[in-house]
mmCIF file of C-alpha atoms and ligand atoms in Angstrom:
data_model
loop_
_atom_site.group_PDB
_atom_site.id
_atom_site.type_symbol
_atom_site.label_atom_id
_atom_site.label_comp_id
_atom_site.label_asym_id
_atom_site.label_seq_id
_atom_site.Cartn_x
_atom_site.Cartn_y
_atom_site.Cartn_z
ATOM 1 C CA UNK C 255 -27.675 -19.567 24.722
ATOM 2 C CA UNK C 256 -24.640 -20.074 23.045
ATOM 3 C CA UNK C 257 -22.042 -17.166 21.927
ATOM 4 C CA UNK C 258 -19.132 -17.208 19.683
ATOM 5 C CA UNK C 259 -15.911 -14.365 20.828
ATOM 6 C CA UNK C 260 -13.880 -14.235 17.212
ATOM 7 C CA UNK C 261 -10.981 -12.061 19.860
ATOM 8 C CA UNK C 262 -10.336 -11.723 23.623
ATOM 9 C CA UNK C 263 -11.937 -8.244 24.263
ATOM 10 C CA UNK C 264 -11.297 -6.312 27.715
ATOM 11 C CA UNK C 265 -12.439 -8.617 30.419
ATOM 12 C CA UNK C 266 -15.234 -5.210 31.700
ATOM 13 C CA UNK C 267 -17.005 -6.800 28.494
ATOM 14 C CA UNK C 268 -16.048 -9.937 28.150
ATOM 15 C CA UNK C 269 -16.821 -11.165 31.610
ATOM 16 C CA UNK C 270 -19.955 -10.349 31.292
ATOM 17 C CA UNK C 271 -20.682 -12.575 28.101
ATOM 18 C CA UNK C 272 -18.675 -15.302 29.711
ATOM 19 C CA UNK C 273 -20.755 -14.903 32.818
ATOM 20 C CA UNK C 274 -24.313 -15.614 31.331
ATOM 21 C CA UNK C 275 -23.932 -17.895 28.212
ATOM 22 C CA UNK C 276 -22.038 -21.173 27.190
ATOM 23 C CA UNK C 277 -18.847 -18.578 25.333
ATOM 24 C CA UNK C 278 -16.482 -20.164 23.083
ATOM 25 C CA UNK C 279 -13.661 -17.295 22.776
ATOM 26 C CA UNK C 280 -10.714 -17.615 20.386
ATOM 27 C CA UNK C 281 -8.237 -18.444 23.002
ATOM 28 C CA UNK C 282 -5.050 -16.836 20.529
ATOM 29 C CA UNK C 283 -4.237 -13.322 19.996
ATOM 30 C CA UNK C 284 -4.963 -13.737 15.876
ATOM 31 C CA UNK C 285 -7.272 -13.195 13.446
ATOM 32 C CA UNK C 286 -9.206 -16.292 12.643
ATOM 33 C CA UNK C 287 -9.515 -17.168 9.106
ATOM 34 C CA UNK C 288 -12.848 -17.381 7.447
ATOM 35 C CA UNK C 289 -13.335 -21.393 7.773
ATOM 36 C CA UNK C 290 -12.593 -20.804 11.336
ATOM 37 C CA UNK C 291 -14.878 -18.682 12.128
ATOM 38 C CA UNK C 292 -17.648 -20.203 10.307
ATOM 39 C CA UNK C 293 -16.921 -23.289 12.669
ATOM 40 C CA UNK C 294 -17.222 -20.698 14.921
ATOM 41 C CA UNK C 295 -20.792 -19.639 14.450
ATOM 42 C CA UNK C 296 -22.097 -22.918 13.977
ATOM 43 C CA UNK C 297 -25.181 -23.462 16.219
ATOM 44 C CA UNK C 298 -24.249 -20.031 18.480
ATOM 45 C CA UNK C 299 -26.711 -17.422 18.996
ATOM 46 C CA UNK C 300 -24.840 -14.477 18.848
ATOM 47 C CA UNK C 301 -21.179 -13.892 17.362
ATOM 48 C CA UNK C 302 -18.905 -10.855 18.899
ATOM 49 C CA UNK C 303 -16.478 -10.277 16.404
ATOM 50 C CA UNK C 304 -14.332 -7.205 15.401
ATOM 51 C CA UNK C 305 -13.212 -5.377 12.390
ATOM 52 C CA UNK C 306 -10.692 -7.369 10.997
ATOM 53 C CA UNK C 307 -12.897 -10.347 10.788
ATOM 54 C CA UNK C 308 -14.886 -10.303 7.532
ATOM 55 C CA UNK C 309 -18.130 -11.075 7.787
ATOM 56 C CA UNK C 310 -19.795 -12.246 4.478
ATOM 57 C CA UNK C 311 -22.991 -13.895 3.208
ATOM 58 C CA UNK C 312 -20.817 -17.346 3.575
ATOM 59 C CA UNK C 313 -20.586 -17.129 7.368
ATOM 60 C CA UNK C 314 -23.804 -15.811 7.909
ATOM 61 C CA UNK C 315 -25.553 -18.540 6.171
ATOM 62 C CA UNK C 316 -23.987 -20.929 7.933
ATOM 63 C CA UNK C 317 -24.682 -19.072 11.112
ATOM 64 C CA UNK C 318 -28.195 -20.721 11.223
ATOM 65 C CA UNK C 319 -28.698 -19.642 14.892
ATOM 66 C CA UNK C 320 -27.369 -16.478 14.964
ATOM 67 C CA UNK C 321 -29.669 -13.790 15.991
ATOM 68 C CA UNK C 322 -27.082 -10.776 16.909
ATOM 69 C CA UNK C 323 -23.608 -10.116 15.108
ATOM 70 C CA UNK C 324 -21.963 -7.303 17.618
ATOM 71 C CA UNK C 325 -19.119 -5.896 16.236
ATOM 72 C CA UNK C 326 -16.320 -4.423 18.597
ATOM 73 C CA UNK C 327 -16.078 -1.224 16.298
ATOM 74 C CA UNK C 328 -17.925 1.909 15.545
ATOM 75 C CA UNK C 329 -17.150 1.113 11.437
ATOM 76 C CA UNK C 330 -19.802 -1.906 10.225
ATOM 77 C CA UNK C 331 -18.043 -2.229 6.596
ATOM 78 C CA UNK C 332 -16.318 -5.475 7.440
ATOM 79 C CA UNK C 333 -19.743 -7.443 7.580
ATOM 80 C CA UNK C 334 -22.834 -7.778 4.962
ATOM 81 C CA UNK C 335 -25.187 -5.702 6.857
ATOM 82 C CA UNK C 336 -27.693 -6.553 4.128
ATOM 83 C CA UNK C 337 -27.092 -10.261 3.831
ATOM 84 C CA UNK C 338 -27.802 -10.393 8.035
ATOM 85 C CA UNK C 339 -31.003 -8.226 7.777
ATOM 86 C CA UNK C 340 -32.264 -10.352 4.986
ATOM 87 C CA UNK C 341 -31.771 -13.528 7.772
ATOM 88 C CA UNK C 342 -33.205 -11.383 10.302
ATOM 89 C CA UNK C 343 -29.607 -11.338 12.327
ATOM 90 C CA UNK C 344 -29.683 -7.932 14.499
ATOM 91 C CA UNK C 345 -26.472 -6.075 13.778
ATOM 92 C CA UNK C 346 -24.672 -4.167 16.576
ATOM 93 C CA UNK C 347 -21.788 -1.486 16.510
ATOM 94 C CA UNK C 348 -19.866 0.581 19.580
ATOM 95 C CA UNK C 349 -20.347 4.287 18.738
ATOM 96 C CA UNK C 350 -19.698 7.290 21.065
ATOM 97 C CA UNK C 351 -16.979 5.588 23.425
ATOM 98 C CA UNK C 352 -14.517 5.690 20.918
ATOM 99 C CA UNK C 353 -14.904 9.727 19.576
ATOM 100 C CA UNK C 354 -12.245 11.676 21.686
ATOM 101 C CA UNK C 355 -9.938 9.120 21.059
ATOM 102 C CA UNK C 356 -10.241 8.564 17.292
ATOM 103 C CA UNK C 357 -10.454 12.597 17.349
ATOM 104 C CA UNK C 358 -7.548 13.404 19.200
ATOM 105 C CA UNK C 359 -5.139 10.699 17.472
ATOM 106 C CA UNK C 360 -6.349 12.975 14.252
ATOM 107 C CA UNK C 361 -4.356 15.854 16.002
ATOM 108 C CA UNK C 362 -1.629 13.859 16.966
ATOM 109 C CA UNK C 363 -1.385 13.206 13.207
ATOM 110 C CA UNK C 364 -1.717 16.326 12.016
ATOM 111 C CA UNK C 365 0.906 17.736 14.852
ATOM 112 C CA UNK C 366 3.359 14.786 14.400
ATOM 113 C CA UNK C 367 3.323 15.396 10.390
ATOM 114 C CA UNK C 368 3.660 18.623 10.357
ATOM 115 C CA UNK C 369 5.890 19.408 12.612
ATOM 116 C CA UNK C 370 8.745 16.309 11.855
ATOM 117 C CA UNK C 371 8.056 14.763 15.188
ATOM 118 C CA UNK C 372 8.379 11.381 13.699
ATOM 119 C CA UNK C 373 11.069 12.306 10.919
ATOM 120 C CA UNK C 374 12.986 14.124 14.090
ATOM 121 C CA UNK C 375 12.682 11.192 16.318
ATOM 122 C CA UNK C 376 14.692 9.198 13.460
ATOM 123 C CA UNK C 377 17.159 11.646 13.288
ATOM 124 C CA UNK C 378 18.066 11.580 16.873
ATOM 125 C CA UNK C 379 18.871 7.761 17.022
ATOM 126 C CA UNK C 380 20.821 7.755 14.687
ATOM 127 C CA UNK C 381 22.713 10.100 16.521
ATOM 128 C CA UNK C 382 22.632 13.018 13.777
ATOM 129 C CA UNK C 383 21.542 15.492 16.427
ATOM 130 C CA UNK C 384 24.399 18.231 16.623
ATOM 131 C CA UNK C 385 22.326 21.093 18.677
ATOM 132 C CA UNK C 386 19.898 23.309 17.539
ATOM 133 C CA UNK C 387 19.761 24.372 14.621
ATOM 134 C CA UNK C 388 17.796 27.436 13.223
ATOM 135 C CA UNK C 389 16.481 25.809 9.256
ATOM 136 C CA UNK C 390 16.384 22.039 11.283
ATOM 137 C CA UNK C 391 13.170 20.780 10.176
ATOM 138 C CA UNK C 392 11.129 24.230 10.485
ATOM 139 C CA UNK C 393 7.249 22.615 10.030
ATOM 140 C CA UNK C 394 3.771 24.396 10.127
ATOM 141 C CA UNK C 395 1.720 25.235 12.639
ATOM 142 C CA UNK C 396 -1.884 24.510 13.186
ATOM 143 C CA UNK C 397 -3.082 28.256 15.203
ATOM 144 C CA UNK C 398 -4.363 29.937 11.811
ATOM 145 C CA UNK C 399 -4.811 27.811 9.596
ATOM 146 C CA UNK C 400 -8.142 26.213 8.276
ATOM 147 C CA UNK C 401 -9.164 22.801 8.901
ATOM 148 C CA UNK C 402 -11.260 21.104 6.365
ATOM 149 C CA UNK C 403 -13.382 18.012 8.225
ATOM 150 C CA UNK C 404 -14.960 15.753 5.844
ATOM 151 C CA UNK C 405 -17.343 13.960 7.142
ATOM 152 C CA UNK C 406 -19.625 15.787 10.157
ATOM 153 C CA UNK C 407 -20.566 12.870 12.431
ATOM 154 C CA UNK C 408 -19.586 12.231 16.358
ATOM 155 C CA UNK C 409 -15.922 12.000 15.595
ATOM 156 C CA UNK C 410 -16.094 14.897 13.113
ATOM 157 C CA UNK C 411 -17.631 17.178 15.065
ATOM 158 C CA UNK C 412 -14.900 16.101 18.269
ATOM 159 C CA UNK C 413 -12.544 17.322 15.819
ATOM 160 C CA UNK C 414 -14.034 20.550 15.550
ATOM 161 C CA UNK C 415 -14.731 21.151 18.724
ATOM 162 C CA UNK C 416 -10.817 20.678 19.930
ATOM 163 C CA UNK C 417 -10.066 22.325 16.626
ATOM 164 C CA UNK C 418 -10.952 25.396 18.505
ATOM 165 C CA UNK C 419 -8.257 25.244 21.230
ATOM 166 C CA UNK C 420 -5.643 25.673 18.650
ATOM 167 C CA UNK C 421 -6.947 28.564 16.768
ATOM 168 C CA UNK C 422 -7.499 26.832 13.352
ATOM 169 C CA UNK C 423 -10.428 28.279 10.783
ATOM 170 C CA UNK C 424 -13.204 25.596 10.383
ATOM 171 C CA UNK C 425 -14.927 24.575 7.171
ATOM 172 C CA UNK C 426 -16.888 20.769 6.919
ATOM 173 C CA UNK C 427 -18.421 18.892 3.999
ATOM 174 C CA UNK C 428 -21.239 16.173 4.657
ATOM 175 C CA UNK C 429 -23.961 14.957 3.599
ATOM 176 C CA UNK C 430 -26.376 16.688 5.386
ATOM 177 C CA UNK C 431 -25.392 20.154 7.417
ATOM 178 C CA UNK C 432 -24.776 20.192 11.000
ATOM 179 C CA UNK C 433 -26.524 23.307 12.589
ATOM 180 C CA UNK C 434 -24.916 22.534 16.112
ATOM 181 C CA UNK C 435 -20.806 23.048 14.479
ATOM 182 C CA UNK C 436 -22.055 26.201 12.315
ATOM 183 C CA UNK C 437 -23.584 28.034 15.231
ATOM 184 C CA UNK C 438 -21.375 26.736 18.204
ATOM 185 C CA UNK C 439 -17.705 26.456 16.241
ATOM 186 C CA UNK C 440 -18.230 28.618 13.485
ATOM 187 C CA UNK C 441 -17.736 26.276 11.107
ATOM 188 C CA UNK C 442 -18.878 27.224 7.412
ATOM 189 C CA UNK C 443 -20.220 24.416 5.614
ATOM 190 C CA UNK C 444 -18.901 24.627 1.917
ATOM 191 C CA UNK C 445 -18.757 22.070 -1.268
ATOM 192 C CA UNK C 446 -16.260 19.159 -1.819
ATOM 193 C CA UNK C 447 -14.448 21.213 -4.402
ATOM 194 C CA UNK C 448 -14.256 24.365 -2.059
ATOM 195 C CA UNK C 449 -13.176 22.370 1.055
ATOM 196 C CA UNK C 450 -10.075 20.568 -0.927
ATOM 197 C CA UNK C 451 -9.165 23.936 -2.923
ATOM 198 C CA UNK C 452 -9.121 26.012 1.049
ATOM 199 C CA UNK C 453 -7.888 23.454 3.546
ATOM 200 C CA UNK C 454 -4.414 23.241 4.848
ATOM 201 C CA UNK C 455 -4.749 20.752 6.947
ATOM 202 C CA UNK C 456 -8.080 17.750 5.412
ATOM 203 C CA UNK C 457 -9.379 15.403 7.916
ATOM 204 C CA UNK C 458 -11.802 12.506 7.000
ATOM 205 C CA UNK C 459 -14.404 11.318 9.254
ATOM 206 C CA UNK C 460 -16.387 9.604 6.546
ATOM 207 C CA UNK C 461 -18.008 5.669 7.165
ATOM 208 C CA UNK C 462 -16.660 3.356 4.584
ATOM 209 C CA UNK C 463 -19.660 2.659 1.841
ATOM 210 C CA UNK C 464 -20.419 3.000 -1.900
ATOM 211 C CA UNK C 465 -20.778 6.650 -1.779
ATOM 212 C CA UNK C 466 -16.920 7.497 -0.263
ATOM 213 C CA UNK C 467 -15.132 4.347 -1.349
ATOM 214 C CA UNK C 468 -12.364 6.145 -3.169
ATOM 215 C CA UNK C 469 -13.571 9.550 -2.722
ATOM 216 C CA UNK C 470 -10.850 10.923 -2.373
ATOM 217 C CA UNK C 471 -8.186 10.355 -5.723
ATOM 218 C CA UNK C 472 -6.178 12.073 -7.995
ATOM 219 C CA UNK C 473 -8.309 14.608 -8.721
ATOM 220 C CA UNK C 474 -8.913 15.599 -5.431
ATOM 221 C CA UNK C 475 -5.610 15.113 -4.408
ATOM 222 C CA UNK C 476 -4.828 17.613 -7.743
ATOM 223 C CA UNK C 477 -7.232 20.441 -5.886
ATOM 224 C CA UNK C 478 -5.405 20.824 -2.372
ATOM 225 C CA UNK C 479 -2.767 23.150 -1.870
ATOM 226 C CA UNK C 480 0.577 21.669 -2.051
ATOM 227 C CA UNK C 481 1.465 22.964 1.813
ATOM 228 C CA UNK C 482 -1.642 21.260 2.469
ATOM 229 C CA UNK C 483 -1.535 17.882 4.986
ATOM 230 C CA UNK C 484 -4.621 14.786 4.139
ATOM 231 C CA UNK C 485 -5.339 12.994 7.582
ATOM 232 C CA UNK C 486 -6.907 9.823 7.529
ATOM 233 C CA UNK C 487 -8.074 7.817 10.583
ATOM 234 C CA UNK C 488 -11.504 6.761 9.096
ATOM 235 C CA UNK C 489 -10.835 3.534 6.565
ATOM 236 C CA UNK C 490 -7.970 3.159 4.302
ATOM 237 C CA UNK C 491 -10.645 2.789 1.205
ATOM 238 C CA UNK C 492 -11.855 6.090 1.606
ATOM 239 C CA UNK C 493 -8.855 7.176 -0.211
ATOM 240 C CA UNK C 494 -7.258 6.082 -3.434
ATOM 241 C CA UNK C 495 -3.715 4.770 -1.688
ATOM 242 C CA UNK C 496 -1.783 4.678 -5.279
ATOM 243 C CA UNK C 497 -3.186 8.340 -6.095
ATOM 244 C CA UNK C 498 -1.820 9.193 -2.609
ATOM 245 C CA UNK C 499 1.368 7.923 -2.617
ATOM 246 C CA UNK C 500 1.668 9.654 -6.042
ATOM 247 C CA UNK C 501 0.940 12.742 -4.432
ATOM 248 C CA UNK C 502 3.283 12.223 -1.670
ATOM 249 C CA UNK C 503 5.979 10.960 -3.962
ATOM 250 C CA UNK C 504 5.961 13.925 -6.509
ATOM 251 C CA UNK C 505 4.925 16.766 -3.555
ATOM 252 C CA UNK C 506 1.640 17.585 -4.755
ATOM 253 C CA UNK C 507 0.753 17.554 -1.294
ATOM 254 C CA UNK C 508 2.797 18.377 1.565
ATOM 255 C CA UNK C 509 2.596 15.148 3.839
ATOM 256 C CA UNK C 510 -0.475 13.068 4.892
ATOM 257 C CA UNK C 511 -0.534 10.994 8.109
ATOM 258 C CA UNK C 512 -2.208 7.971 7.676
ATOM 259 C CA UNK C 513 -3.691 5.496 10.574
ATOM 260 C CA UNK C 514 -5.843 3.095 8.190
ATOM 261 C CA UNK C 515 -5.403 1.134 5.227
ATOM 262 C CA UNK C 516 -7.153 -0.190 2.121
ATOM 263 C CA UNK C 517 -5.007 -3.740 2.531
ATOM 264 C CA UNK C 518 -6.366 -4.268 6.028
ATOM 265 C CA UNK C 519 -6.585 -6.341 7.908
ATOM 266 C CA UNK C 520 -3.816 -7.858 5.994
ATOM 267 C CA UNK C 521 -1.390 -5.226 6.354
ATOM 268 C CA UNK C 522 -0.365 -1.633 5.111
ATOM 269 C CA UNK C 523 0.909 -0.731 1.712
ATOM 270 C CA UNK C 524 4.827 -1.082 1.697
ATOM 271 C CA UNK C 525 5.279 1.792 -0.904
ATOM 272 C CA UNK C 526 4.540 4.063 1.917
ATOM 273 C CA UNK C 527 7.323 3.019 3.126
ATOM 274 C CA UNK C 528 10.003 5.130 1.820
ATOM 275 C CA UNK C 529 7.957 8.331 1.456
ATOM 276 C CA UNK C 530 9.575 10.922 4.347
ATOM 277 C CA UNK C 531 6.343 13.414 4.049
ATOM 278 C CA UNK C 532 4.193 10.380 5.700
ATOM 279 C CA UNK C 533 3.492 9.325 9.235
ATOM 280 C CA UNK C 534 1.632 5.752 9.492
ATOM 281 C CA UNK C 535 0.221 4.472 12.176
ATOM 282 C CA UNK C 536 -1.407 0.683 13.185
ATOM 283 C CA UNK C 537 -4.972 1.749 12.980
ATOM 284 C CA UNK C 538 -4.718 2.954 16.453
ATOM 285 C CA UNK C 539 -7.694 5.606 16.975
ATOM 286 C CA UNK C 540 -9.275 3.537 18.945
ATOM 287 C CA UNK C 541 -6.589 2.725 21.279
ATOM 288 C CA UNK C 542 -6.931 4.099 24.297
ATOM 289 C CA UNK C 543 -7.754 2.195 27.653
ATOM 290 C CA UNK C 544 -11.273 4.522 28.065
ATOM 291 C CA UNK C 545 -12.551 3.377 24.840
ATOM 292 C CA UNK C 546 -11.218 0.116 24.573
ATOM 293 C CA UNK C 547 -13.104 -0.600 27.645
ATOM 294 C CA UNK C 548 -16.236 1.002 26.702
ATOM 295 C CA UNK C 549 -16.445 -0.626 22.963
ATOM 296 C CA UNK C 550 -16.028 -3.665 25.387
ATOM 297 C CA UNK C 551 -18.989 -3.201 27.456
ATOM 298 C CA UNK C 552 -20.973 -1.860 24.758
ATOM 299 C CA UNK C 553 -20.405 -4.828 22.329
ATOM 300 C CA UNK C 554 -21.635 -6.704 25.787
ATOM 301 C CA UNK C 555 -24.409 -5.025 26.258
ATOM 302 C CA UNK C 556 -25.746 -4.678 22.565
ATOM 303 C CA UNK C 557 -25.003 -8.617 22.191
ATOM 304 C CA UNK C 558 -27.165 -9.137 25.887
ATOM 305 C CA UNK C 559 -29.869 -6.792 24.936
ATOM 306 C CA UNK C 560 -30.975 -9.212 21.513
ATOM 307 C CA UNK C 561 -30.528 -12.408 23.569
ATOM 308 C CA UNK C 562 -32.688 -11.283 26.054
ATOM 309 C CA UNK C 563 -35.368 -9.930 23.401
ATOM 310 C CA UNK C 564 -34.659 -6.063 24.640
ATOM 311 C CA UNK C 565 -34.002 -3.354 22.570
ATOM 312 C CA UNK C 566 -29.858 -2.874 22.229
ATOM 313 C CA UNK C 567 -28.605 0.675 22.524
ATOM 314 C CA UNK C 568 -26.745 0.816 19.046
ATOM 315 C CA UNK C 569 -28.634 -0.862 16.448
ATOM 316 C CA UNK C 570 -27.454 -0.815 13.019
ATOM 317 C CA UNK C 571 -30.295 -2.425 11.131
ATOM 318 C CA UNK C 572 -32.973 -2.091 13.301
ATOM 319 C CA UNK C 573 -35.610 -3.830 11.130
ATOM 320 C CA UNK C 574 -35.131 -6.802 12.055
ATOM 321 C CA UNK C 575 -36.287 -6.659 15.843
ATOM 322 C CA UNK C 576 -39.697 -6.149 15.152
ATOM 323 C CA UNK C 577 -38.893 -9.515 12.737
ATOM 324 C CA UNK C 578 -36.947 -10.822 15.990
ATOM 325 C CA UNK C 579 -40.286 -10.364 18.237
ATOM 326 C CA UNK C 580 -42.370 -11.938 16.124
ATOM 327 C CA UNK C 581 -40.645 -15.355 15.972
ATOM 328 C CA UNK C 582 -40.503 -15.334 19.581
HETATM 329 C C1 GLV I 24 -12.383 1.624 14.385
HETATM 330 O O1 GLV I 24 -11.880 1.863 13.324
HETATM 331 C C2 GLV I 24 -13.776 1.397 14.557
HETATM 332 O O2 GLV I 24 -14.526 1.418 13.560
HETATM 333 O O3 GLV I 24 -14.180 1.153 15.699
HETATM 334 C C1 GLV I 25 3.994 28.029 8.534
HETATM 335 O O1 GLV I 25 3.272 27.409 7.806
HETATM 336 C C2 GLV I 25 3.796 28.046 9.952
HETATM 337 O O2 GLV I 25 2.717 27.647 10.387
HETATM 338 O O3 GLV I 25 4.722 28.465 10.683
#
């Protein structure tokens, strides 16, 4: 069997591909480009690839061999789920290891934001600090105020859970309602209009796909309270950036901080750039060493699972094993 590594995941994972099949692993720290990496799949068995690498219909026609794309994320936009089903291709993802940290950089976004940790930092180096100062950058607090998650999954629902160690009022929109968060947290589940119009502080925990692409624009934007803080460390598509930055430009809002973008994996949006009411960060809620190393083993063990014609613990389009078995 032959597998294709698009990046060099932690070795926990890695080794473990390297250690039972003929590997090829892009030896750089980049992201390959698209002719690359359908070089790359040529004749391999499985690809392991992550979410800046866009995975279209192109590369997975010309992955003739393929029979698992694992992707070192959680998030499955960045590859045509449907195009790989129709070639019976098994598509893998890395849920669960990666909650607490995507959850808690959400509070270190709503804390750094609204408190000026990032604005304050600034101010320090360039030595404007002259002692304390009782109207220096007075912020909000979280203990009080109501939290408005959008979007109830395992990362939503983390979210609420911590939400309740610093005393913030609960209210969720999703598709479906979550019994466990109503009856455990207290958390009231209300409509899209309600949540925006009562929120101080909006968190979205929402997959990227046709239904929330955008979902959050002007109008929305429009509804929330102008003390009121958007967090965003689901996709950067989920919101309408221009409509954003409009909002942060002209106040409508109070500040937003922001850890994904709709220009990735090319980059961020350099009008954010001068807004003050705006933290950014490098898509980082992923980034700790506990779930870096678990996506790694997971994206492993998903990728071993379909080579060795078992069932893999995260399954995104599980259709096609039954497909799988029969050509065996
Ligand atoms: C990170 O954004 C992920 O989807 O894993
Ligand atoms: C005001 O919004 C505060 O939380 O202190």
């Amino acid at each position: 069997m032959e597998v294709f590594v698009t990046r060099k995941i932690p070795k926990v994972g890695l080794s473990e591909i390297t250690g039972r099949y003929d590997t090829e692993v892009n030896p750089e720290s980049r992201r390959l480009s698209k002719d690359e990496i359908i070089q790359g799949v040529k004749g391999k068995d499985a690809l392991l690839c992550t979410l800046t690498d866009i995975i279209d219909e192109d590369i997975i026609q010309e992955g003739t061999s393929l029979k698992v794309i694992s992707n070192y994320a959680v998030g499955y936009d960045n590859i045509d789920v449907d195009a790989a089903t129709k070639k019976g291709i098994a598509v893998t993802n890395t849920p669960g290891v990666l909650t607490d940290a995507t959850a808690e950089l959400a509070f270190g976004l709503m804390l750094t934001v609204a408190r000026n940790m990032v604005k304050g930092d600034r101010f320090v180096r360039k030595d404007s600090f002259e002692g304390w100062d009782p109207t220096l950058m007075v912020g909000s607090e979280l203990k009080g105020k109501t939290l408005g998650i959008i979007g109830m999954g395992n990362i939503g629902s983390a979210v609420a859970e911590k939400s309740a160690a610093f005393g913030m009022d609960l209210i969720y929109h999703n598709r479906s309602r979550v019994e466990s968060v109503e009856k455990e947290l207290g958390a009231d589940y209300v409509e899209m209009e309600d949540l925006l119009e009562r929120s101080d502080f909006v968190s979205l925990h929402v997959p990227l796909n046709e239904e929330t692409n955008g979902m959050i624009g002007w109008h929305e934007l429009e509804v929330m309270k102008d003390s009121a803080y958007l967090i965003n460390t689901a996709r950067g598509e989920v919101v309408d950036e221009e409509a954003l930055i409009e909002a942060l430009r002209s106040k409508k809002i109070a500040g937003a901080g922001v850890d994904v973008f709709a220009d990735e994996p090319y980059g961020a949006n350099p009008d954010y750039y001068d807004l003050k009411n705006v933290v950014l960060t490098p898509h980082l809620g992923s980034a700790s060493r506990r779930a870096r190393g678990g996506m790694a083993r997971m994206a492993a063990d998903n990728l071993i699972a379909v080579l060795e014609g078992r069932v893999p613990e995260n399954i995104v389009n599980p259709e096609v094993l039954e497909e799988q078995g029969d050509r065996r």
